[in-house]
């Protein structure tokens, strides 16, 4: 096995933030929460876990970061539904700020914007 051509159960997914590598139990353990919390934020449509061939929920590192932020808000007393909405808005704001930076750089260089 080489770094250029990894093999094994994860293949080349070790650096992929979107690869659904974590089971519900492992994800809950990593977040210090319960599977019920993960189901609740799924029902609130904050994250949509992928399903294994057996139908089990699987979570990516990106989804776990989003869930961790929601958990912080819930731990501060925010209702789950409101926490999920806040996290969604924060994510949208971050993306808008990233796009603005791209357009500003393109305008400063007087060229067309790079692919986003």
Tab-separated table of N, CA, C and O in Angstrom, residues 40-48 66-67 69-70 83-85 87-88:
chain	number	residue	atom	x	y	z
A	40	UNK	N	-32.385	13.789	15.944
A	40	UNK	CA	-33.122	15.060	16.030
A	40	UNK	C	-32.586	16.090	15.046
A	40	UNK	O	-33.365	16.777	14.378
A	41	UNK	N	-31.260	16.204	14.929
A	41	UNK	CA	-30.736	17.189	13.984
A	41	UNK	C	-30.907	16.715	12.548
A	41	UNK	O	-30.978	17.529	11.636
A	42	UNK	N	-31.032	15.410	12.371
A	42	UNK	CA	-31.379	14.884	11.050
A	42	UNK	C	-32.814	15.227	10.692
A	42	UNK	O	-33.108	15.636	9.566
A	43	UNK	N	-33.715	15.081	11.652
A	43	UNK	CA	-35.124	15.427	11.426
A	43	UNK	C	-35.292	16.922	11.182
A	43	UNK	O	-36.175	17.336	10.441
A	44	UNK	N	-34.439	17.732	11.794
A	44	UNK	CA	-34.470	19.181	11.589
A	44	UNK	C	-33.763	19.562	10.284
A	44	UNK	O	-33.667	20.741	9.954
A	45	UNK	N	-33.252	18.573	9.582
A	45	UNK	CA	-32.602	18.729	8.276
A	45	UNK	C	-31.305	19.530	8.326
A	45	UNK	O	-30.933	20.176	7.362
A	46	UNK	N	-30.637	19.482	9.463
A	46	UNK	CA	-29.330	20.112	9.546
A	46	UNK	C	-28.315	19.264	8.795
A	46	UNK	O	-27.507	19.775	8.018
A	47	UNK	N	-28.347	17.972	9.027
A	47	UNK	CA	-27.485	17.042	8.304
A	47	UNK	C	-28.342	15.872	7.839
A	47	UNK	O	-29.344	15.532	8.469
A	48	UNK	N	-27.933	15.288	6.738
A	48	UNK	CA	-28.614	14.102	6.223
A	48	UNK	C	-27.564	13.012	6.082
A	48	UNK	O	-26.767	13.028	5.140
A	66	UNK	N	-20.501	20.026	11.917
A	66	UNK	CA	-21.780	20.739	11.936
A	66	UNK	C	-22.579	20.321	13.180
A	66	UNK	O	-23.144	21.160	13.884
A	67	UNK	N	-22.628	19.029	13.449
A	67	UNK	CA	-23.354	18.512	14.612
A	67	UNK	C	-22.739	19.028	15.908
A	67	UNK	O	-23.462	19.351	16.858
A	69	UNK	N	-21.237	21.885	16.370
A	69	UNK	CA	-21.644	23.283	16.544
A	69	UNK	C	-23.083	23.344	17.065
A	69	UNK	O	-23.394	24.124	17.970
A	70	UNK	N	-23.957	22.518	16.516
A	70	UNK	CA	-25.349	22.481	16.998
A	70	UNK	C	-25.381	22.062	18.460
A	70	UNK	O	-26.138	22.623	19.258
A	83	UNK	N	-31.207	25.873	17.059
A	83	UNK	CA	-29.769	25.642	16.903
A	83	UNK	C	-29.458	25.209	15.471
A	83	UNK	O	-28.484	25.685	14.878
A	84	UNK	N	-30.285	24.342	14.927
A	84	UNK	CA	-30.069	23.881	13.559
A	84	UNK	C	-30.197	25.040	12.580
A	84	UNK	O	-29.386	25.172	11.657
A	85	UNK	N	-31.176	25.893	12.770
A	85	UNK	CA	-31.355	27.053	11.879
A	85	UNK	C	-30.163	27.998	11.986
A	85	UNK	O	-29.674	28.508	10.982
A	87	UNK	N	-27.067	27.232	12.785
A	87	UNK	CA	-25.907	26.610	12.141
A	87	UNK	C	-26.029	26.704	10.622
A	87	UNK	O	-25.050	26.985	9.924
A	88	UNK	N	-27.221	26.501	10.092
A	88	UNK	CA	-27.445	26.626	8.649
A	88	UNK	C	-27.124	28.051	8.194
A	88	UNK	O	-26.427	28.255	7.194
